[in-house]
CSV table of C-alpha atoms in Angstrom, one decimal:
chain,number,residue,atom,x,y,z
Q,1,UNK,CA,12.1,-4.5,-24.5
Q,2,UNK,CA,10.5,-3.0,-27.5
Q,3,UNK,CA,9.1,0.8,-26.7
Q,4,UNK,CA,5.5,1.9,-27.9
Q,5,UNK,CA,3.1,4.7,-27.7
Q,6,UNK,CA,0.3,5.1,-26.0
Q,7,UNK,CA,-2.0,8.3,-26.3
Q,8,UNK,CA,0.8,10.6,-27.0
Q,9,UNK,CA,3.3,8.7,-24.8
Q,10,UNK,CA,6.4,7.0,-25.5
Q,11,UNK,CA,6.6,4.2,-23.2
Q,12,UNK,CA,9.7,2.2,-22.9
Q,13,UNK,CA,9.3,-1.3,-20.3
Q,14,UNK,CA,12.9,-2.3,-19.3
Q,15,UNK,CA,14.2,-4.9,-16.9
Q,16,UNK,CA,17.4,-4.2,-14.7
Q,17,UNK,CA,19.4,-7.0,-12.2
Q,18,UNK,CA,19.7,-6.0,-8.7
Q,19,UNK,CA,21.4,-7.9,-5.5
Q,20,UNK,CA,18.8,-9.7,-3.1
Q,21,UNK,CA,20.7,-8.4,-0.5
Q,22,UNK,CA,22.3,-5.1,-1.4
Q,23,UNK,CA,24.8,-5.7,1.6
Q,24,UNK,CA,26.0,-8.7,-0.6
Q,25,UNK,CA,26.3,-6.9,-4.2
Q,26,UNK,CA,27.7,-10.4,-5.6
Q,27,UNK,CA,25.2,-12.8,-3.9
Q,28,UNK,CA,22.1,-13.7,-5.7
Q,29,UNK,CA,19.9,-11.3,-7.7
Q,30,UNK,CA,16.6,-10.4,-8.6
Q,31,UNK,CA,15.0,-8.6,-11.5
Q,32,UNK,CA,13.2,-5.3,-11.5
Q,33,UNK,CA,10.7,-4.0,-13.8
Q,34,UNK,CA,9.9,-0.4,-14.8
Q,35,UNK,CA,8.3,1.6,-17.5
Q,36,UNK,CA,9.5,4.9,-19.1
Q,37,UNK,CA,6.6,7.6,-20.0
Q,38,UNK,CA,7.7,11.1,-22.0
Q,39,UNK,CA,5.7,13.2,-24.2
Q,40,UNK,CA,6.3,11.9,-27.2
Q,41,UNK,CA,6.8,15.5,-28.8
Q,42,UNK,CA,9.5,15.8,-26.3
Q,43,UNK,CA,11.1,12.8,-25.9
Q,44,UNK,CA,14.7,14.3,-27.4
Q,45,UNK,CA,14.3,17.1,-24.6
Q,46,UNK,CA,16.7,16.4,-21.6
Q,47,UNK,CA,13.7,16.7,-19.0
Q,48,UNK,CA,14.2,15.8,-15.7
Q,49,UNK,CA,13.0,12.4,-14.2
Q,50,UNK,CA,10.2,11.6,-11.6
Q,51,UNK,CA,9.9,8.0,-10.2
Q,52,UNK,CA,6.6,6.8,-8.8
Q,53,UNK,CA,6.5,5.2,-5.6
Q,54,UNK,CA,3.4,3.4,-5.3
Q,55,UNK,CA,1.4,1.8,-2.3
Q,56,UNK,CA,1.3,-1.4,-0.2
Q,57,UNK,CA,3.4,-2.8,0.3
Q,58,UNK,CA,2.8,-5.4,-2.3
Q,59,UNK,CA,1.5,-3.8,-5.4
Q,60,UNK,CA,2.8,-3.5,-8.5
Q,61,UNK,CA,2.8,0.2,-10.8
Q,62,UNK,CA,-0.1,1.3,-12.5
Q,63,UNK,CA,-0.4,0.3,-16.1
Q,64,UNK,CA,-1.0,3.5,-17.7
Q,65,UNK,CA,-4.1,3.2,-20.3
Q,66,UNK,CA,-4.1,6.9,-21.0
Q,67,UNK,CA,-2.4,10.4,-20.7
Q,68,UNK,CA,-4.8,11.0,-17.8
Q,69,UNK,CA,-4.6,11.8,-14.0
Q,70,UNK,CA,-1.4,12.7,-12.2
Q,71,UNK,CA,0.4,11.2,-15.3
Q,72,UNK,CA,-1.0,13.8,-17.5
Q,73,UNK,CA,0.3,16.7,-15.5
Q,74,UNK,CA,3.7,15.1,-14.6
Q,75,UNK,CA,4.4,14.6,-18.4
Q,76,UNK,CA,4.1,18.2,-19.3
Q,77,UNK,CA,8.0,18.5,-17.4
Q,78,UNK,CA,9.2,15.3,-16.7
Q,79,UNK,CA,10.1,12.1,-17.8
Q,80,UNK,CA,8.4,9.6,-16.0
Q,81,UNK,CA,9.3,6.0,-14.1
Q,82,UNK,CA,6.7,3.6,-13.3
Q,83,UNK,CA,8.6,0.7,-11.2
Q,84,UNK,CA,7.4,-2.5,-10.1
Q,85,UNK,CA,8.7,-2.3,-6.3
Q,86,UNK,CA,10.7,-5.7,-5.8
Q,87,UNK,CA,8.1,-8.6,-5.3
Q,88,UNK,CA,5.5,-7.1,-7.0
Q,89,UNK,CA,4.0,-7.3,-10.5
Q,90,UNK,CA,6.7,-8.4,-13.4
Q,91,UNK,CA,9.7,-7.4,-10.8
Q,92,UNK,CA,10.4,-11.4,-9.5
Q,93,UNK,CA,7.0,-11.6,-8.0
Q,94,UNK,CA,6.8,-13.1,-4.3
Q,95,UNK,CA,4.1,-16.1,-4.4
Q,96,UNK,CA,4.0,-18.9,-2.6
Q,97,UNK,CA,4.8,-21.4,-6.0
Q,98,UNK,CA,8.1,-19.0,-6.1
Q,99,UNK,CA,9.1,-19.8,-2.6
Q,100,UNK,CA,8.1,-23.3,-2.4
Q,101,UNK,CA,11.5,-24.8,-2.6
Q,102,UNK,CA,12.4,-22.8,0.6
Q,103,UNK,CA,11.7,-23.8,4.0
Q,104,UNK,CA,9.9,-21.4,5.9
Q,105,UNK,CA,13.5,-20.5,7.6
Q,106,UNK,CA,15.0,-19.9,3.9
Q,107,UNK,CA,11.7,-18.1,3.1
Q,108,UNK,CA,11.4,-15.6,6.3
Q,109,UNK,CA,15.2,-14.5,5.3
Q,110,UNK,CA,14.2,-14.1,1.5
Q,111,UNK,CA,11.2,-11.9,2.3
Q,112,UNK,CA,13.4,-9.8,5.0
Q,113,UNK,CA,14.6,-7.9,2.1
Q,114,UNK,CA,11.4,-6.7,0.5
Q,115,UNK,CA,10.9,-3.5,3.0
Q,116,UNK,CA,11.5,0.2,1.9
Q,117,UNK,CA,15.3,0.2,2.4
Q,118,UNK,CA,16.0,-2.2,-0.1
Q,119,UNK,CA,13.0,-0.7,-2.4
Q,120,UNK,CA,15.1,2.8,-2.1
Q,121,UNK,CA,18.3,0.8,-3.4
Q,122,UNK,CA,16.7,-0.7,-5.9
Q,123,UNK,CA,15.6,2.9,-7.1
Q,124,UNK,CA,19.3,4.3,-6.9
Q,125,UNK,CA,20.3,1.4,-9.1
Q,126,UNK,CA,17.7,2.8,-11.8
Q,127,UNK,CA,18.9,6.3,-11.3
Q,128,UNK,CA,22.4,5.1,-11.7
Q,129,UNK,CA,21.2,3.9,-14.9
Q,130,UNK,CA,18.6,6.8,-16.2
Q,131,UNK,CA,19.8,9.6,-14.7
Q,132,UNK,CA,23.3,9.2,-13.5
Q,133,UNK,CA,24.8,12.9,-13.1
Q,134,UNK,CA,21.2,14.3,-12.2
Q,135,UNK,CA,19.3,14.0,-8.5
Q,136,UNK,CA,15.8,13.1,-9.6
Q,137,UNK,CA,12.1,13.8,-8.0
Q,138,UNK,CA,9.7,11.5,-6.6
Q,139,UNK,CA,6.1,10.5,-6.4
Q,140,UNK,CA,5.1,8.7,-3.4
Q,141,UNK,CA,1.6,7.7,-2.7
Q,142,UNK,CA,0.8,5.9,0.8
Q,143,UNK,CA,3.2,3.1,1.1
Q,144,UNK,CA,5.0,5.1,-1.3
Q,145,UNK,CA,5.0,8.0,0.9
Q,146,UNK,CA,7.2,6.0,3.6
Q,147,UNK,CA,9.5,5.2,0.7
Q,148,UNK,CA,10.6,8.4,0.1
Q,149,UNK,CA,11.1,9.2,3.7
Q,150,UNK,CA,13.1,6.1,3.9
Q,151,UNK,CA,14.9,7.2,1.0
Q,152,UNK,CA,15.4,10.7,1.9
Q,153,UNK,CA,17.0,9.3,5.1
Q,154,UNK,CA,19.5,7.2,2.8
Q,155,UNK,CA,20.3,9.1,-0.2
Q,156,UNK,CA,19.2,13.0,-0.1
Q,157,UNK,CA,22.1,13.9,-2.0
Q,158,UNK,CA,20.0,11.9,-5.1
Q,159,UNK,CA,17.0,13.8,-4.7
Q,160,UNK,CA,15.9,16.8,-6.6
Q,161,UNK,CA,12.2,17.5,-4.9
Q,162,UNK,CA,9.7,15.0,-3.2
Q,163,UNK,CA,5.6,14.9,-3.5
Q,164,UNK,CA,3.7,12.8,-1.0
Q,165,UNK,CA,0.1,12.0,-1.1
Q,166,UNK,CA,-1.4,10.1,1.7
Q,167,UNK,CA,2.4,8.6,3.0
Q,168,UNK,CA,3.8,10.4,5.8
Q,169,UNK,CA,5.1,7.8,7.9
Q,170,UNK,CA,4.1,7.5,12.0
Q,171,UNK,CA,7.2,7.7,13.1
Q,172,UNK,CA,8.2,6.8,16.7
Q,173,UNK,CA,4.6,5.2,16.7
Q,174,UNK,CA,4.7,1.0,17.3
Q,175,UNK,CA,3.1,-1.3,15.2
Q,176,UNK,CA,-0.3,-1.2,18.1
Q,177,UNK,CA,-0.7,2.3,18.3
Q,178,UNK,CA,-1.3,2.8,14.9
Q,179,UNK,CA,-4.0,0.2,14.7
Q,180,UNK,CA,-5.4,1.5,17.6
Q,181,UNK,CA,-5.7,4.4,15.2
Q,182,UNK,CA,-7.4,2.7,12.1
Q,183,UNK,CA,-9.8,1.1,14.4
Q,184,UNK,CA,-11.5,4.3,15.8
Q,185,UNK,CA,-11.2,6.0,12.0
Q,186,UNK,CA,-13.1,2.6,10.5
Q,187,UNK,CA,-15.7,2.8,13.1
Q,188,UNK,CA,-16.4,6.9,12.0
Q,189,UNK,CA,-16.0,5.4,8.3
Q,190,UNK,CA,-18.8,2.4,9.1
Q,191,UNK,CA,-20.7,4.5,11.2
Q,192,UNK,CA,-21.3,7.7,8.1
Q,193,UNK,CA,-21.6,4.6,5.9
Q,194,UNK,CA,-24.6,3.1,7.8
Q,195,UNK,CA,-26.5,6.5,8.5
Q,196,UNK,CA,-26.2,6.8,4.6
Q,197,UNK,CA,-27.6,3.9,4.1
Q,198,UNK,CA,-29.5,2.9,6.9
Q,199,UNK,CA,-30.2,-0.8,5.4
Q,200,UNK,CA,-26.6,-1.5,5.5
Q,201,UNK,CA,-25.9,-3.0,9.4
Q,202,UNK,CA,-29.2,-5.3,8.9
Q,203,UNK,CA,-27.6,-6.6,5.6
Q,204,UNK,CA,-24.5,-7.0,7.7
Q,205,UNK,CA,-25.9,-9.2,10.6
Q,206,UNK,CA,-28.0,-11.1,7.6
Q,207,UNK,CA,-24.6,-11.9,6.2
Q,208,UNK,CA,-22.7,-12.9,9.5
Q,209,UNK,CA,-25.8,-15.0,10.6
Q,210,UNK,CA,-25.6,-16.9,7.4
Q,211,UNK,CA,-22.0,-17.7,7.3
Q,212,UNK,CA,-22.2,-18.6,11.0
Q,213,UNK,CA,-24.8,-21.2,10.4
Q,214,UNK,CA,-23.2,-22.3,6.9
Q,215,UNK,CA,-20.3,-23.3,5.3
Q,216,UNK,CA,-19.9,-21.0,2.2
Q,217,UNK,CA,-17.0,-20.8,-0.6
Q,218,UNK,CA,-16.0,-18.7,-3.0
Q,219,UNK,CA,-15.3,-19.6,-6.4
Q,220,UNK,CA,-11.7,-20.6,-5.8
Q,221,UNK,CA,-12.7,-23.4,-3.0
Q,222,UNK,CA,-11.9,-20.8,-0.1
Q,223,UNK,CA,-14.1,-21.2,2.8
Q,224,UNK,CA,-15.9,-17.4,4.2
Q,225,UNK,CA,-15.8,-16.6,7.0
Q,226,UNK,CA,-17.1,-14.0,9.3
Q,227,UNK,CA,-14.2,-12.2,10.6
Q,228,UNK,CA,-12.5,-13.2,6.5
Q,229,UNK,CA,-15.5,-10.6,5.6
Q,230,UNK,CA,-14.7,-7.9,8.5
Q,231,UNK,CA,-11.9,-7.8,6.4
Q,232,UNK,CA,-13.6,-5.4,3.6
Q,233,UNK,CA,-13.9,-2.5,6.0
Q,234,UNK,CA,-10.4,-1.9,4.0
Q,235,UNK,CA,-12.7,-0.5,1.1
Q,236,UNK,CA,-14.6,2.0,3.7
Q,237,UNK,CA,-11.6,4.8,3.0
Q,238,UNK,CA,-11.3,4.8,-0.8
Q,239,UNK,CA,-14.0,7.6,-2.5
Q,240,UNK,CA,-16.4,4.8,-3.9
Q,241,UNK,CA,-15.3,2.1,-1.2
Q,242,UNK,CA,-18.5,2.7,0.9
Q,243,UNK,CA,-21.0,2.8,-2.1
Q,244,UNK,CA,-19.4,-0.7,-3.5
Q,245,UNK,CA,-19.9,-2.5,0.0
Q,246,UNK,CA,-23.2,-1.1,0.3
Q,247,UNK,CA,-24.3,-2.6,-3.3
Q,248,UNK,CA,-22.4,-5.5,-3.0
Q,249,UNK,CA,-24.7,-6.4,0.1
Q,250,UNK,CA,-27.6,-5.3,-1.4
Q,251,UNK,CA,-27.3,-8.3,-4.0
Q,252,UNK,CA,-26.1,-10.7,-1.7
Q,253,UNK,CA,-28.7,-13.4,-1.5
Q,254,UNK,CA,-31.2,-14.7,-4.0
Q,255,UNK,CA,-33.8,-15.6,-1.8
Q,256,UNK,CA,-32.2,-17.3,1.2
Q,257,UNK,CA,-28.8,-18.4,-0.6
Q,258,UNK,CA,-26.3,-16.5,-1.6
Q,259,UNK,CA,-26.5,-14.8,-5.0
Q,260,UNK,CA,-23.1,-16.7,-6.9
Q,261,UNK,CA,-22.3,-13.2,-8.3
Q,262,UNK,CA,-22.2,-11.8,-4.6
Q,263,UNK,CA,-19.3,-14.2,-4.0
Q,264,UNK,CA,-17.2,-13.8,-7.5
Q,265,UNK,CA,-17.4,-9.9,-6.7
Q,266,UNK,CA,-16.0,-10.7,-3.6
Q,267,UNK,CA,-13.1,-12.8,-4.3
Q,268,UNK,CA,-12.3,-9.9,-6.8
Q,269,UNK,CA,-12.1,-7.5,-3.9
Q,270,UNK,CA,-9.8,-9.7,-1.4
Q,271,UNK,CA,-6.4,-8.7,-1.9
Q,272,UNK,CA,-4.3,-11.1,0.2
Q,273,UNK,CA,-4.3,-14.4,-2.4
Q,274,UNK,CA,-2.8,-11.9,-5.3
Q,275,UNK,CA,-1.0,-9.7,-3.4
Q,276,UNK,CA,1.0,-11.7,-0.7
Q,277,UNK,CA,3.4,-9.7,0.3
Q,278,UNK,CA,0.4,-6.7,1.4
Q,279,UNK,CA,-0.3,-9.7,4.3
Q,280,UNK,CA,3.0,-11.3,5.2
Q,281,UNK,CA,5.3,-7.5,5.3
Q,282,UNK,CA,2.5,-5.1,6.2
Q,283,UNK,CA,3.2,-5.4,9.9
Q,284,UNK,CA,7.2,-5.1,9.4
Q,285,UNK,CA,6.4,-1.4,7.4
Q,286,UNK,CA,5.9,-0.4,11.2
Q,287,UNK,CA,9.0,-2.1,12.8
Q,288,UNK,CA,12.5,-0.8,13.9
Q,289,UNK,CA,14.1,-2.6,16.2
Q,290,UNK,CA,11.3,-4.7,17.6
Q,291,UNK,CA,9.3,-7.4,16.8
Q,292,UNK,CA,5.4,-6.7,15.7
Q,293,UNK,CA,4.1,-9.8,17.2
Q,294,UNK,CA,1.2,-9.8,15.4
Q,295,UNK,CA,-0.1,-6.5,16.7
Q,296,UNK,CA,-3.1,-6.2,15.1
Q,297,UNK,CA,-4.5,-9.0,16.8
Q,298,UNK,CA,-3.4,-8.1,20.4
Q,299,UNK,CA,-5.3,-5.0,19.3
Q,300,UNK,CA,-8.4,-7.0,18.1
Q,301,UNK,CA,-8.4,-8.8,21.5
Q,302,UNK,CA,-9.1,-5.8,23.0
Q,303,UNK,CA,-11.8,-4.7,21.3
Q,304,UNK,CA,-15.0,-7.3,21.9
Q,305,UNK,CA,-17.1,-5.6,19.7
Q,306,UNK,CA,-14.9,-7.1,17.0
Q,307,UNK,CA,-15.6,-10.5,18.0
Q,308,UNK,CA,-18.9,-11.3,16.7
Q,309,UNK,CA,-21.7,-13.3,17.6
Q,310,UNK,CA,-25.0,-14.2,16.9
Q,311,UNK,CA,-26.9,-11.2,18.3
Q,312,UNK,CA,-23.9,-8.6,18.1
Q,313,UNK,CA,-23.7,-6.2,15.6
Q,314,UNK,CA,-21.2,-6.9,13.1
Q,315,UNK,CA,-18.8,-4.4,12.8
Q,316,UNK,CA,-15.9,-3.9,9.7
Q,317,UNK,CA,-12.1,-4.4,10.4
Q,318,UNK,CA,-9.8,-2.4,8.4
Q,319,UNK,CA,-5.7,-2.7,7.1
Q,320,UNK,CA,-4.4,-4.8,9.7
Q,321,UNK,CA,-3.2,-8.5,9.0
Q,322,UNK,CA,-4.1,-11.4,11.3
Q,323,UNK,CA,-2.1,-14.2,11.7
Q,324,UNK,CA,-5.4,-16.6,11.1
Q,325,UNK,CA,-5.5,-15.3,7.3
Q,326,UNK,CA,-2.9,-17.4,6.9
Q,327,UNK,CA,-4.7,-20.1,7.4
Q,328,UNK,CA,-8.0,-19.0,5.8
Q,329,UNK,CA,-6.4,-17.7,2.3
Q,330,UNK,CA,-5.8,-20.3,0.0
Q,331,UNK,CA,-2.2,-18.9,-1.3
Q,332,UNK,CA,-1.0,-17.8,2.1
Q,333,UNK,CA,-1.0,-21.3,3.5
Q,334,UNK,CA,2.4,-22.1,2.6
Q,335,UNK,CA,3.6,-19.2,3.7
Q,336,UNK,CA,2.1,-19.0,7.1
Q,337,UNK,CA,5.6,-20.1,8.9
Q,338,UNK,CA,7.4,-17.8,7.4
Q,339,UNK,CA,4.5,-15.1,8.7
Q,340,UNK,CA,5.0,-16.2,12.3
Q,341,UNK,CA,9.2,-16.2,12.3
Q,342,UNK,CA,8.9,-12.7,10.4
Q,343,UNK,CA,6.4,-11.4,13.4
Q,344,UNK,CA,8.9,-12.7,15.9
Q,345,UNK,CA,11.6,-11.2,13.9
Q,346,UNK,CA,13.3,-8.4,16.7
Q,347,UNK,CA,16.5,-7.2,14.5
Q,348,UNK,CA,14.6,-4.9,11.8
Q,349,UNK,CA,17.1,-2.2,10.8
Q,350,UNK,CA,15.9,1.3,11.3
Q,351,UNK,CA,14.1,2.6,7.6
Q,352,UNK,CA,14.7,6.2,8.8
Q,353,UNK,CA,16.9,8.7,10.2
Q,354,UNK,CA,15.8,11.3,12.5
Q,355,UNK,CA,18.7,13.5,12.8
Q,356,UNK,CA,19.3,13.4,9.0
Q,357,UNK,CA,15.1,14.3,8.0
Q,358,UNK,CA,15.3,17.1,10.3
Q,359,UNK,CA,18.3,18.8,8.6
Q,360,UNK,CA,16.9,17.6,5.2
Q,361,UNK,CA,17.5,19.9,2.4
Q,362,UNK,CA,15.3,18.7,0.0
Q,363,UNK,CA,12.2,20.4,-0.9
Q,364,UNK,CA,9.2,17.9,0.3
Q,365,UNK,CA,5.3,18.8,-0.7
Q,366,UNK,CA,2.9,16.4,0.9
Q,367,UNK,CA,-1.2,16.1,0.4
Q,368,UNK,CA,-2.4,15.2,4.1
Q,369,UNK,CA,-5.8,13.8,4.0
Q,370,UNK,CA,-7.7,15.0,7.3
Q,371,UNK,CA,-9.8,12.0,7.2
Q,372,UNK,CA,-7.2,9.1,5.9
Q,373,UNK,CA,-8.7,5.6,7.2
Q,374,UNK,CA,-4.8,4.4,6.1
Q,375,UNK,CA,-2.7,6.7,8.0
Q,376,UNK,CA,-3.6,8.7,10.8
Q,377,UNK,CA,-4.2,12.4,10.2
Q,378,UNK,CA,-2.6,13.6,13.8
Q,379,UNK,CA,0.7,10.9,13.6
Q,380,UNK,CA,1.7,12.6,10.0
Q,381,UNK,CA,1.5,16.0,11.6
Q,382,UNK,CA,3.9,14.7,14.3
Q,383,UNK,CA,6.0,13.4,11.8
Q,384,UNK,CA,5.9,16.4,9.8
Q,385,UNK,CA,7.1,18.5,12.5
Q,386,UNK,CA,10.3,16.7,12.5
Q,387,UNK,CA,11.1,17.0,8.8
Q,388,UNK,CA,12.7,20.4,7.5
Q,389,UNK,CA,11.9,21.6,4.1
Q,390,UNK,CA,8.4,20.4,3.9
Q,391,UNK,CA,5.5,21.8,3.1
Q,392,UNK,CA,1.8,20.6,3.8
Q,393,UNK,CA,-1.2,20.9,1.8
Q,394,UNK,CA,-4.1,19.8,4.7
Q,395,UNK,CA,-7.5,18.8,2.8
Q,396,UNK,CA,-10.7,17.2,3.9
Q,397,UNK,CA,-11.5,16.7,0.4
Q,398,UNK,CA,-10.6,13.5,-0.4
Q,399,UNK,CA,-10.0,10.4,1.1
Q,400,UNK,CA,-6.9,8.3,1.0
Q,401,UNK,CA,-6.9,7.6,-2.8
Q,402,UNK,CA,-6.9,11.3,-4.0
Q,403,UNK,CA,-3.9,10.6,-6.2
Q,404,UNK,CA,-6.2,8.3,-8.3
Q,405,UNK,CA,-9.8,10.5,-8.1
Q,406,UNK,CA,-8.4,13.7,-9.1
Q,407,UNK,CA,-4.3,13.6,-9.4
Q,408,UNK,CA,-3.8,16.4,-12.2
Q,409,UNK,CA,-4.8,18.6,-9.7
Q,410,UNK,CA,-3.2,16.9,-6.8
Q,411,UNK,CA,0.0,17.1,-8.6
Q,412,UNK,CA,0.1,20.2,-9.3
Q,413,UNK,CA,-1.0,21.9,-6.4
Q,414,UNK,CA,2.1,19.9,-4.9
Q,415,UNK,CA,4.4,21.2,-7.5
Q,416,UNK,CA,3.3,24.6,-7.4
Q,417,UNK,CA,3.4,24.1,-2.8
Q,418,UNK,CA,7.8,23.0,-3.6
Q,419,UNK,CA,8.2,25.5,-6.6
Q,420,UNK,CA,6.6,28.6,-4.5
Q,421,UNK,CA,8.9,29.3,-1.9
């Protein structure tokens, strides 16, 4: 694909053919997508390559529109590579139009191989290809994060350094206990939000009252529901997250109806219909060896103040996946079988090994976020314990997207936490 530059940056898209199923190397294949950033000024120099992992699962790389953030300070010693994790963005995108000439059988065993294992193999096919005789670094943020745990589990031997930012996987933790965990941090995170603003739980109940008593769509037909708008407590541990909800209820009505913009701003902010694998793999990021069973709703039973009604105080949900979304949201509906034999799904291969991260040799800097809605503060400082060579930078500072608010300095605190030692 044809290379260009971009404020100082050579950037070079590229596609590359991988095996569904890297067990069966001559079975069917998919295609990846990537992009390729150097300083332009150096892009003869042989620098060393950093791949960027980024979070979900189910969402595609950034598209760089300037030498800004994280990128900025990466670039001033390494070649960078922005991939399109399998499923995601241009890298054979999962939809449900792609998978509708597969029963849901066919479909639960082609969306099997979407987890962090096969991600990491994908990545060893690009380094085979980029950087051959070289180990290489990596760049995981959240999702990301368990990727390179995953992949220093596999392949250690192909790694040069690590840098983690809001991704150290619970390990040993089920599927439950860690939503037993975002629930009590989403109920700090709505609690702060509504003694900020202490309009915000009135414009809440306002909201639930009026989409009890009425049947309201968005713009693309969807009906909205109550517990479908629980759903945005997601936002409530992103720096800005709180603010948006708060102003997006703010112009919710127009007198007693709801204001049309209200409703386009908030299909906008739904991720499940444009990111479908975030709803139908997000439980299996959590499962070795057992089946999930739809754990965030056994957790939701037991929690009644999540199960509103007219009079109750309406209270957010947060990342958890239900199995009723996949009924409510338009472009999961054809996928919703597939959802249930995936949550029944008992044989997950392990994504890490215990025995090989403790003896790990490779220098690991992570950014813990004391207050991460996403992933639990105290389960990463279990995990941590277990995983040699690592170092831990511990800040209350930011919330869960720190890579993205201030990630030149992120970075190179990180890089100056693996180089110091």
């Amino acid at each position: 694909m044809t290379p260009y530059t971009l404020d100082g940056m050579l950037c070079h898209p590229m596609t590359l053919s991988v095996p569904l199923d890297h067990q069966q190397p001559q079975g069917a294949q998919i295609t990846l997508f990537a992009r390729t950033l150097v300083d332009k000024g150096r892009q003869d120099d042989n620098l060393p390559w950093l791949l960027f992992l980024q979070g979900g699962p189910g969402f595609g790389a950034p598209r760089p529109t300037a030498r800004s953030g994280w990128l900025k300070r990466a670039l001033q010693e390494f070649r960078v590579l922005l991939l399109d994790q399998r499923g995601t963005g241009n890298s054979t995108p999962v939809s449900a139009q792609a998978l509708a000439h597969l029963t849901p059988t066919e479909q639960a065993d082609y969306l099997r191989h979407f987890r962090a294992d096969s991600i990491v193999r994908d990545a060893e096919c690009w380094r085979a290809r980029l950087s051959p005789e070289r180990p290489w670094s990596l760049l995981g943020q959240s999702f990301g994060g368990f990727c390179c745990l995953t992949y220093l589990s596999l392949f250690p031997e192909a790694l040069r350094e690590v840098y983690i930012t809001g991704g150290i996987p619970p390990l040993g933790r089920r599927a439950d206990e860690v939503y037993e965990a975002t629930l009590r941090r989403v109920a700090d995170k709505q609690d702060a939000l509504c003694a900020r603003f202490p309009a915000m739980q009135g414009l809440l109940d306002r909201l639930a009252t009026h989409l009890h008593h009425n049947e309201v769509c968005l713009p693309n037909g969807q009906r909205l529901t109550v517990e479908q708008f629980q759903q945005q407590g997601l936002d409530l541990g992103a720096s800005g997250g709180p603010e948006a909800l708060y102003y997006l209820l703010e112009g919710a009505f127009d007198g007693e109806q709801l204001n049309p913009a209200f409703l386009y701003q908030l299909q906008g902010m739904q991720p499940f219909n444009s990111h479908p694998i975030f709803a139908i793999l997000h439980e299996s990021i959590y499962a070795e060896g057992l089946a999930t069973g739809w754990a965030a709703e056994q957790v939701r039973q037991r929690h009644p103040e999540l199960n509103w009604a007219p009079g109750k105080a309406l209270r957010f949900t947060g990342e958890m996946i239900y199995p009723w979304i996949f009924e409510q949201f338009r472009e999961l509906r054809p996928l919703r079988e597939a959802a249930h034999l995936l949550a029944e799904k008992r044989d997950w291969p392990p994504l890490y090994d215990r025995a090989r991260l403790a003896a790990n040799p490779v220098p690991v800097a992570c950014a813990v976020y004391a207050e991460d809605m996403y992933v639990e503060f105290d389960y990463s400082r279990d995990t941590l314990k277990g995983l040699g060579s690592s170092r831990v930078w511990i800040t209350n500072e930011y919330e869960h997207n720190g890579i993205r608010a201030d990630g030149e300095r992120i970075l190179d605190r990180l890089i100056t936490l693996n180089r110091d030692r």
